[in-house]
Amino acid sequence: FVMTAAENITVLLVEDDSILRESVAAYLEDSGYGVLGAENGRVGLEVFRKQQPDIVLLDLRMPVMDGMQLLPILVEEAREIPVIIVSGMGTREDSIQALRLGAWDYITKPIHDMAFLEHAIGRALERARMMGELRQYREGVESLVAERTAELKEQHAPLQSLINSIPDLIFYKDEQSNYLGCNKAFEAYCGKPEEELIGHNDTGLF
C-alpha cells in the first residue's frame, strides 16, 4: 500500500515519561510530522479536543487519567482518528482490552526502532484515509438515492393521488410477492401505513 505522507500530519503523543516523549517527538518532527505532547490523559483529552490531531499515540499507565480511561472517550468522540497504544507495562490482557476498546494497534516499549513506530503510524493513517474515502462514497450514494427517490415520488404524485382516491383495494407486489406499495383503502384494510407494508409478504403481515 502507499504510506501516507508526513506533511501536514499532526500526532498527539500522550506519554508521562518526558524523556521518551521528547525523543519520540524529535524523531517524528525530523520525519516531517507535527507533534503535540501531553503528560497525562486529562491533558491529552484537552489537547485532543482543541487541536483535533490526525493520530494519537497513547500510553496506558499514566497519572491523573490513564490510557484505558482515555481511549474509549477518544473513540467515542472521533472514531476515524487512529489511536495506537505505546506501552511497556501492560499485560497481554491489557493489549486485548485496548484493541476491544477501539485501539488500532499496540506497540510495546521500550521502542528499539523508531522506524517501526513510524511505519505503524503510516499504516494506521493510510487505513484511516481509506475508511474516510469509503464513508464519503457511501454518503454520496445514499444522497443520490434519496435525491432520486424524492424525484420519483414527485413525478408519481399525481398518479398516487388518483390511486388513493379509488375506494377499491389496490396494491402492487414484486416477483417474490413482497408489497411495493398500495392505496389508502388498502392501508385502512390492513390497519398499517404503506411504509410498514413495503418489503413484506402476506405471510409476514397476516
PDB file of C-alpha atoms in Angstrom:
ATOM      1  CA  PHE A   1       0.000   0.000   0.000  1.00  0.00           C
ATOM      2  CA  VAL A   2       1.003   3.670  -0.272  1.00  0.00           C
ATOM      3  CA  MET A   3       2.167   5.150   3.019  1.00  0.00           C
ATOM      4  CA  THR A   4       0.574   8.464   3.985  1.00  0.00           C
ATOM      5  CA  ALA A   5       2.999  11.394   3.694  1.00  0.00           C
ATOM      6  CA  ALA A   6       4.021  13.002   6.982  1.00  0.00           C
ATOM      7  CA  GLU A   7       3.481  16.524   5.664  1.00  0.00           C
ATOM      8  CA  ASN A   8       0.563  18.295   7.387  1.00  0.00           C
ATOM      9  CA  ILE A   9       0.001  15.304   9.706  1.00  0.00           C
ATOM     10  CA  THR A  10      -0.320  16.071  13.426  1.00  0.00           C
ATOM     11  CA  VAL A  11       0.487  13.411  16.029  1.00  0.00           C
ATOM     12  CA  LEU A  12      -0.711  13.692  19.620  1.00  0.00           C
ATOM     13  CA  LEU A  13       1.707  11.887  21.952  1.00  0.00           C
ATOM     14  CA  VAL A  14       0.167  11.176  25.373  1.00  0.00           C
ATOM     15  CA  GLU A  15       3.067   9.919  27.475  1.00  0.00           C
ATOM     16  CA  ASP A  16       4.083  10.673  31.088  1.00  0.00           C
ATOM     17  CA  ASP A  17       7.775   9.815  30.539  1.00  0.00           C
ATOM     18  CA  SER A  18       9.166  13.200  29.492  1.00  0.00           C
ATOM     19  CA  ILE A  19      12.421  11.742  28.093  1.00  0.00           C
ATOM     20  CA  LEU A  20      10.586   9.267  25.873  1.00  0.00           C
ATOM     21  CA  ARG A  21       8.037  11.893  24.899  1.00  0.00           C
ATOM     22  CA  GLU A  22      10.774  14.275  23.791  1.00  0.00           C
ATOM     23  CA  SER A  23      12.776  11.623  21.918  1.00  0.00           C
ATOM     24  CA  VAL A  24       9.742  10.316  20.009  1.00  0.00           C
ATOM     25  CA  ALA A  25       8.646  13.874  19.236  1.00  0.00           C
ATOM     26  CA  ALA A  26      12.117  14.777  17.945  1.00  0.00           C
ATOM     27  CA  TYR A  27      12.219  11.719  15.681  1.00  0.00           C
ATOM     28  CA  LEU A  28       8.746  12.306  14.252  1.00  0.00           C
ATOM     29  CA  GLU A  29       9.392  16.020  13.736  1.00  0.00           C
ATOM     30  CA  ASP A  30      12.563  15.146  11.801  1.00  0.00           C
ATOM     31  CA  SER A  31      10.327  12.984   9.576  1.00  0.00           C
ATOM     32  CA  GLY A  32       8.018  15.927   8.912  1.00  0.00           C
ATOM     33  CA  TYR A  33       5.222  15.285  11.414  1.00  0.00           C
ATOM     34  CA  GLY A  34       3.794  17.946  13.674  1.00  0.00           C
ATOM     35  CA  VAL A  35       3.806  16.664  17.255  1.00  0.00           C
ATOM     36  CA  LEU A  36       1.664  17.669  20.238  1.00  0.00           C
ATOM     37  CA  GLY A  37       2.658  16.394  23.679  1.00  0.00           C
ATOM     38  CA  ALA A  38       0.648  15.635  26.808  1.00  0.00           C
ATOM     39  CA  GLU A  39       1.933  14.262  30.117  1.00  0.00           C
ATOM     40  CA  ASN A  40      -1.298  12.514  31.173  1.00  0.00           C
ATOM     41  CA  GLY A  41      -4.724  11.537  29.900  1.00  0.00           C
ATOM     42  CA  ARG A  42      -6.527  14.599  31.161  1.00  0.00           C
ATOM     43  CA  VAL A  43      -4.160  16.996  29.390  1.00  0.00           C
ATOM     44  CA  GLY A  44      -4.231  14.700  26.349  1.00  0.00           C
ATOM     45  CA  LEU A  45      -8.019  14.944  26.184  1.00  0.00           C
ATOM     46  CA  GLU A  46      -7.885  18.736  26.365  1.00  0.00           C
ATOM     47  CA  VAL A  47      -5.322  18.895  23.545  1.00  0.00           C
ATOM     48  CA  PHE A  48      -7.268  16.333  21.522  1.00  0.00           C
ATOM     49  CA  ARG A  49     -10.488  18.338  21.701  1.00  0.00           C
ATOM     50  CA  LYS A  50      -8.774  21.629  20.954  1.00  0.00           C
ATOM     51  CA  GLN A  51      -6.355  20.561  18.208  1.00  0.00           C
ATOM     52  CA  GLN A  52      -8.081  17.518  16.599  1.00  0.00           C
ATOM     53  CA  PRO A  53      -4.854  15.651  15.686  1.00  0.00           C
ATOM     54  CA  ASP A  54      -4.689  13.142  12.834  1.00  0.00           C
ATOM     55  CA  ILE A  55      -3.457  10.298  15.051  1.00  0.00           C
ATOM     56  CA  VAL A  56      -2.847   9.595  18.761  1.00  0.00           C
ATOM     57  CA  LEU A  57      -0.013   7.665  20.405  1.00  0.00           C
ATOM     58  CA  LEU A  58      -1.267   6.691  23.851  1.00  0.00           C
ATOM     59  CA  ASP A  59       0.488   5.238  26.888  1.00  0.00           C
ATOM     60  CA  LEU A  60      -1.600   3.058  29.199  1.00  0.00           C
ATOM     61  CA  ARG A  61      -0.027   3.701  32.610  1.00  0.00           C
ATOM     62  CA  MET A  62      -0.168   7.417  33.497  1.00  0.00           C
ATOM     63  CA  PRO A  63      -1.156   9.543  36.492  1.00  0.00           C
ATOM     64  CA  VAL A  64      -4.385  11.582  36.730  1.00  0.00           C
ATOM     65  CA  MET A  65      -6.074   9.743  33.831  1.00  0.00           C
ATOM     66  CA  ASP A  66      -4.550   6.623  32.293  1.00  0.00           C
ATOM     67  CA  GLY A  67      -4.800   5.342  28.739  1.00  0.00           C
ATOM     68  CA  MET A  68      -7.556   2.830  29.441  1.00  0.00           C
ATOM     69  CA  GLN A  69      -9.744   5.649  30.751  1.00  0.00           C
ATOM     70  CA  LEU A  70      -8.932   7.991  27.878  1.00  0.00           C
ATOM     71  CA  LEU A  71      -9.163   5.505  24.994  1.00  0.00           C
ATOM     72  CA  PRO A  72     -12.955   4.961  24.944  1.00  0.00           C
ATOM     73  CA  ILE A  73     -13.520   8.727  25.144  1.00  0.00           C
ATOM     74  CA  LEU A  74     -11.316   9.310  22.087  1.00  0.00           C
ATOM     75  CA  VAL A  75     -13.039   6.531  20.168  1.00  0.00           C
ATOM     76  CA  GLU A  76     -16.477   7.856  21.096  1.00  0.00           C
ATOM     77  CA  GLU A  77     -15.676  11.435  20.067  1.00  0.00           C
ATOM     78  CA  ALA A  78     -13.711  10.723  16.874  1.00  0.00           C
ATOM     79  CA  ARG A  79     -13.858   7.108  15.729  1.00  0.00           C
ATOM     80  CA  GLU A  80     -11.968   7.783  12.496  1.00  0.00           C
ATOM     81  CA  ILE A  81      -8.874   9.185  14.256  1.00  0.00           C
ATOM     82  CA  PRO A  82      -6.450   6.276  14.816  1.00  0.00           C
ATOM     83  CA  VAL A  83      -5.210   5.559  18.338  1.00  0.00           C
ATOM     84  CA  ILE A  84      -2.032   3.488  18.711  1.00  0.00           C
ATOM     85  CA  ILE A  85      -1.193   2.204  22.177  1.00  0.00           C
ATOM     86  CA  VAL A  86       2.510   2.577  23.066  1.00  0.00           C
ATOM     87  CA  SER A  87       3.042   0.934  26.436  1.00  0.00           C
ATOM     88  CA  GLY A  88       5.654  -1.135  28.245  1.00  0.00           C
ATOM     89  CA  MET A  89       3.892  -2.073  31.466  1.00  0.00           C
ATOM     90  CA  GLY A  90       0.716  -3.621  30.089  1.00  0.00           C
ATOM     91  CA  THR A  91      -0.091  -7.317  30.135  1.00  0.00           C
ATOM     92  CA  ARG A  92      -1.424  -9.388  27.255  1.00  0.00           C
ATOM     93  CA  GLU A  93      -4.896  -8.843  28.685  1.00  0.00           C
ATOM     94  CA  ASP A  94      -4.302  -5.072  28.587  1.00  0.00           C
ATOM     95  CA  SER A  95      -3.446  -5.212  24.892  1.00  0.00           C
ATOM     96  CA  ILE A  96      -6.533  -7.284  24.117  1.00  0.00           C
ATOM     97  CA  GLN A  97      -8.725  -4.928  26.158  1.00  0.00           C
ATOM     98  CA  ALA A  98      -7.243  -1.877  24.426  1.00  0.00           C
ATOM     99  CA  LEU A  99      -7.949  -3.342  20.987  1.00  0.00           C
ATOM    100  CA  ARG A 100     -11.501  -4.186  22.072  1.00  0.00           C
ATOM    101  CA  LEU A 101     -11.987  -0.590  23.220  1.00  0.00           C
ATOM    102  CA  GLY A 102     -11.030   0.673  19.776  1.00  0.00           C
ATOM    103  CA  ALA A 103      -7.228   0.977  19.616  1.00  0.00           C
ATOM    104  CA  TRP A 104      -5.891   0.485  16.087  1.00  0.00           C
ATOM    105  CA  ASP A 105      -2.536  -1.007  17.058  1.00  0.00           C
ATOM    106  CA  TYR A 106      -0.416  -1.889  20.086  1.00  0.00           C
ATOM    107  CA  ILE A 107       3.331  -1.276  20.323  1.00  0.00           C
ATOM    108  CA  THR A 108       5.386  -2.316  23.338  1.00  0.00           C
ATOM    109  CA  LYS A 109       8.081  -0.221  24.995  1.00  0.00           C
ATOM    110  CA  PRO A 110      10.992   0.199  25.004  1.00  0.00           C
ATOM    111  CA  ILE A 111      10.960   1.250  21.350  1.00  0.00           C
ATOM    112  CA  HIS A 112      14.223  -0.069  19.917  1.00  0.00           C
ATOM    113  CA  ASP A 113      13.488   1.013  16.357  1.00  0.00           C
ATOM    114  CA  MET A 114      11.715   4.333  15.791  1.00  0.00           C
ATOM    115  CA  ALA A 115      11.256   3.394  12.138  1.00  0.00           C
ATOM    116  CA  PHE A 116       8.928   0.598  13.281  1.00  0.00           C
ATOM    117  CA  LEU A 117       6.795   3.160  15.134  1.00  0.00           C
ATOM    118  CA  GLU A 118       6.764   5.451  12.105  1.00  0.00           C
ATOM    119  CA  HIS A 119       5.704   2.543   9.899  1.00  0.00           C
ATOM    120  CA  ALA A 120       2.809   1.761  12.281  1.00  0.00           C
ATOM    121  CA  ILE A 121       1.744   5.414  12.147  1.00  0.00           C
ATOM    122  CA  GLY A 122       1.821   5.448   8.344  1.00  0.00           C
ATOM    123  CA  ARG A 123      -0.129   2.196   8.161  1.00  0.00           C
ATOM    124  CA  ALA A 124      -2.835   3.486  10.518  1.00  0.00           C
ATOM    125  CA  LEU A 125      -3.123   6.796   8.649  1.00  0.00           C
ATOM    126  CA  GLU A 126      -3.465   5.002   5.321  1.00  0.00           C
ATOM    127  CA  ARG A 127      -6.227   2.827   6.753  1.00  0.00           C
ATOM    128  CA  ALA A 128      -7.955   5.943   8.146  1.00  0.00           C
ATOM    129  CA  ARG A 129      -7.712   7.633   4.742  1.00  0.00           C
ATOM    130  CA  MET A 130      -9.299   4.641   3.004  1.00  0.00           C
ATOM    131  CA  MET A 131     -12.077   4.484   5.615  1.00  0.00           C
ATOM    132  CA  GLY A 132     -12.765   8.189   5.103  1.00  0.00           C
ATOM    133  CA  GLU A 133     -12.992   7.751   1.335  1.00  0.00           C
ATOM    134  CA  LEU A 134     -15.341   4.788   1.777  1.00  0.00           C
ATOM    135  CA  ARG A 135     -17.568   6.813   4.124  1.00  0.00           C
ATOM    136  CA  GLN A 136     -17.694   9.705   1.654  1.00  0.00           C
ATOM    137  CA  TYR A 137     -18.578   7.289  -1.143  1.00  0.00           C
ATOM    138  CA  ARG A 138     -21.355   5.722   0.946  1.00  0.00           C
ATOM    139  CA  GLU A 139     -22.727   9.135   1.883  1.00  0.00           C
ATOM    140  CA  GLY A 140     -22.633  10.179  -1.773  1.00  0.00           C
ATOM    141  CA  VAL A 141     -24.537   7.070  -2.862  1.00  0.00           C
ATOM    142  CA  GLU A 142     -27.111   7.489  -0.075  1.00  0.00           C
ATOM    143  CA  SER A 143     -27.573  11.145  -1.009  1.00  0.00           C
ATOM    144  CA  LEU A 144     -28.020  10.227  -4.679  1.00  0.00           C
ATOM    145  CA  VAL A 145     -30.563   7.513  -3.844  1.00  0.00           C
ATOM    146  CA  ALA A 146     -32.512   9.895  -1.574  1.00  0.00           C
ATOM    147  CA  GLU A 147     -32.482  12.570  -4.277  1.00  0.00           C
ATOM    148  CA  ARG A 148     -33.649  10.127  -6.959  1.00  0.00           C
ATOM    149  CA  THR A 149     -36.345   8.725  -4.663  1.00  0.00           C
ATOM    150  CA  ALA A 150     -37.649  12.226  -3.990  1.00  0.00           C
ATOM    151  CA  GLU A 151     -37.724  12.925  -7.749  1.00  0.00           C
ATOM    152  CA  LEU A 152     -39.659   9.723  -8.436  1.00  0.00           C
ATOM    153  CA  LYS A 153     -42.147  10.485  -5.662  1.00  0.00           C
ATOM    154  CA  GLU A 154     -42.706  13.936  -7.111  1.00  0.00           C
ATOM    155  CA  GLN A 155     -43.159  12.513 -10.619  1.00  0.00           C
ATOM    156  CA  HIS A 156     -45.615   9.875  -9.423  1.00  0.00           C
ATOM    157  CA  ALA A 157     -47.509  12.153  -7.020  1.00  0.00           C
ATOM    158  CA  PRO A 158     -50.451  12.742  -9.441  1.00  0.00           C
ATOM    159  CA  LEU A 159     -50.770   9.003 -10.109  1.00  0.00           C
ATOM    160  CA  GLN A 160     -50.581   8.169  -6.392  1.00  0.00           C
ATOM    161  CA  SER A 161     -53.235  10.793  -5.671  1.00  0.00           C
ATOM    162  CA  LEU A 162     -55.500   9.156  -8.259  1.00  0.00           C
ATOM    163  CA  ILE A 163     -54.883   5.670  -6.793  1.00  0.00           C
ATOM    164  CA  ASN A 164     -55.634   6.923  -3.283  1.00  0.00           C
ATOM    165  CA  SER A 165     -58.933   8.379  -4.442  1.00  0.00           C
ATOM    166  CA  ILE A 166     -60.180   4.946  -5.608  1.00  0.00           C
ATOM    167  CA  PRO A 167     -62.247   3.184  -2.906  1.00  0.00           C
ATOM    168  CA  ASP A 168     -61.253  -0.314  -4.103  1.00  0.00           C
ATOM    169  CA  LEU A 169     -58.298  -2.104  -2.526  1.00  0.00           C
ATOM    170  CA  ILE A 170     -55.216  -1.516  -4.683  1.00  0.00           C
ATOM    171  CA  PHE A 171     -51.727  -2.882  -4.068  1.00  0.00           C
ATOM    172  CA  TYR A 172     -48.725  -3.923  -6.137  1.00  0.00           C
ATOM    173  CA  LYS A 173     -46.049  -6.530  -5.474  1.00  0.00           C
ATOM    174  CA  ASP A 174     -42.680  -7.671  -6.805  1.00  0.00           C
ATOM    175  CA  GLU A 175     -41.881 -11.130  -8.246  1.00  0.00           C
ATOM    176  CA  GLN A 176     -41.349 -12.523  -4.727  1.00  0.00           C
ATOM    177  CA  SER A 177     -44.851 -11.350  -3.699  1.00  0.00           C
ATOM    178  CA  ASN A 178     -43.473  -8.607  -1.437  1.00  0.00           C
ATOM    179  CA  TYR A 179     -45.526  -5.422  -1.316  1.00  0.00           C
ATOM    180  CA  LEU A 180     -44.160  -2.420  -3.231  1.00  0.00           C
ATOM    181  CA  GLY A 181     -46.998  -0.035  -2.481  1.00  0.00           C
ATOM    182  CA  CYS A 182     -50.751   0.399  -2.063  1.00  0.00           C
ATOM    183  CA  ASN A 183     -53.554   2.945  -1.815  1.00  0.00           C
ATOM    184  CA  LYS A 184     -55.214   4.429   1.257  1.00  0.00           C
ATOM    185  CA  ALA A 185     -58.085   1.949   1.108  1.00  0.00           C
ATOM    186  CA  PHE A 186     -55.657  -0.974   1.361  1.00  0.00           C
ATOM    187  CA  GLU A 187     -53.849   0.751   4.241  1.00  0.00           C
ATOM    188  CA  ALA A 188     -57.137   1.018   6.102  1.00  0.00           C
ATOM    189  CA  TYR A 189     -57.958  -2.630   5.328  1.00  0.00           C
ATOM    190  CA  CYS A 190     -54.582  -3.801   6.739  1.00  0.00           C
ATOM    191  CA  GLY A 191     -54.558  -1.346   9.611  1.00  0.00           C
ATOM    192  CA  LYS A 192     -50.977  -0.414   8.703  1.00  0.00           C
ATOM    193  CA  PRO A 193     -49.390   2.519   6.839  1.00  0.00           C
ATOM    194  CA  GLU A 194     -47.820   1.840   3.451  1.00  0.00           C
ATOM    195  CA  GLU A 195     -44.304   2.185   4.922  1.00  0.00           C
ATOM    196  CA  GLU A 196     -44.898  -0.858   7.148  1.00  0.00           C
ATOM    197  CA  LEU A 197     -46.267  -2.932   4.267  1.00  0.00           C
ATOM    198  CA  ILE A 198     -43.442  -2.369   1.787  1.00  0.00           C
ATOM    199  CA  GLY A 199     -40.978  -5.264   1.654  1.00  0.00           C
ATOM    200  CA  HIS A 200     -43.286  -7.727   3.444  1.00  0.00           C
ATOM    201  CA  ASN A 201     -45.449 -10.544   2.064  1.00  0.00           C
ATOM    202  CA  ASP A 202     -48.867 -11.794   3.122  1.00  0.00           C
ATOM    203  CA  THR A 203     -47.408 -14.441   5.440  1.00  0.00           C
ATOM    204  CA  GLY A 204     -45.424 -11.889   7.371  1.00  0.00           C
ATOM    205  CA  LEU A 205     -48.298  -9.418   7.584  1.00  0.00           C
ATOM    206  CA  PHE A 206     -51.344 -11.577   8.134  1.00  0.00           C
TER     207      PHE A 206
END
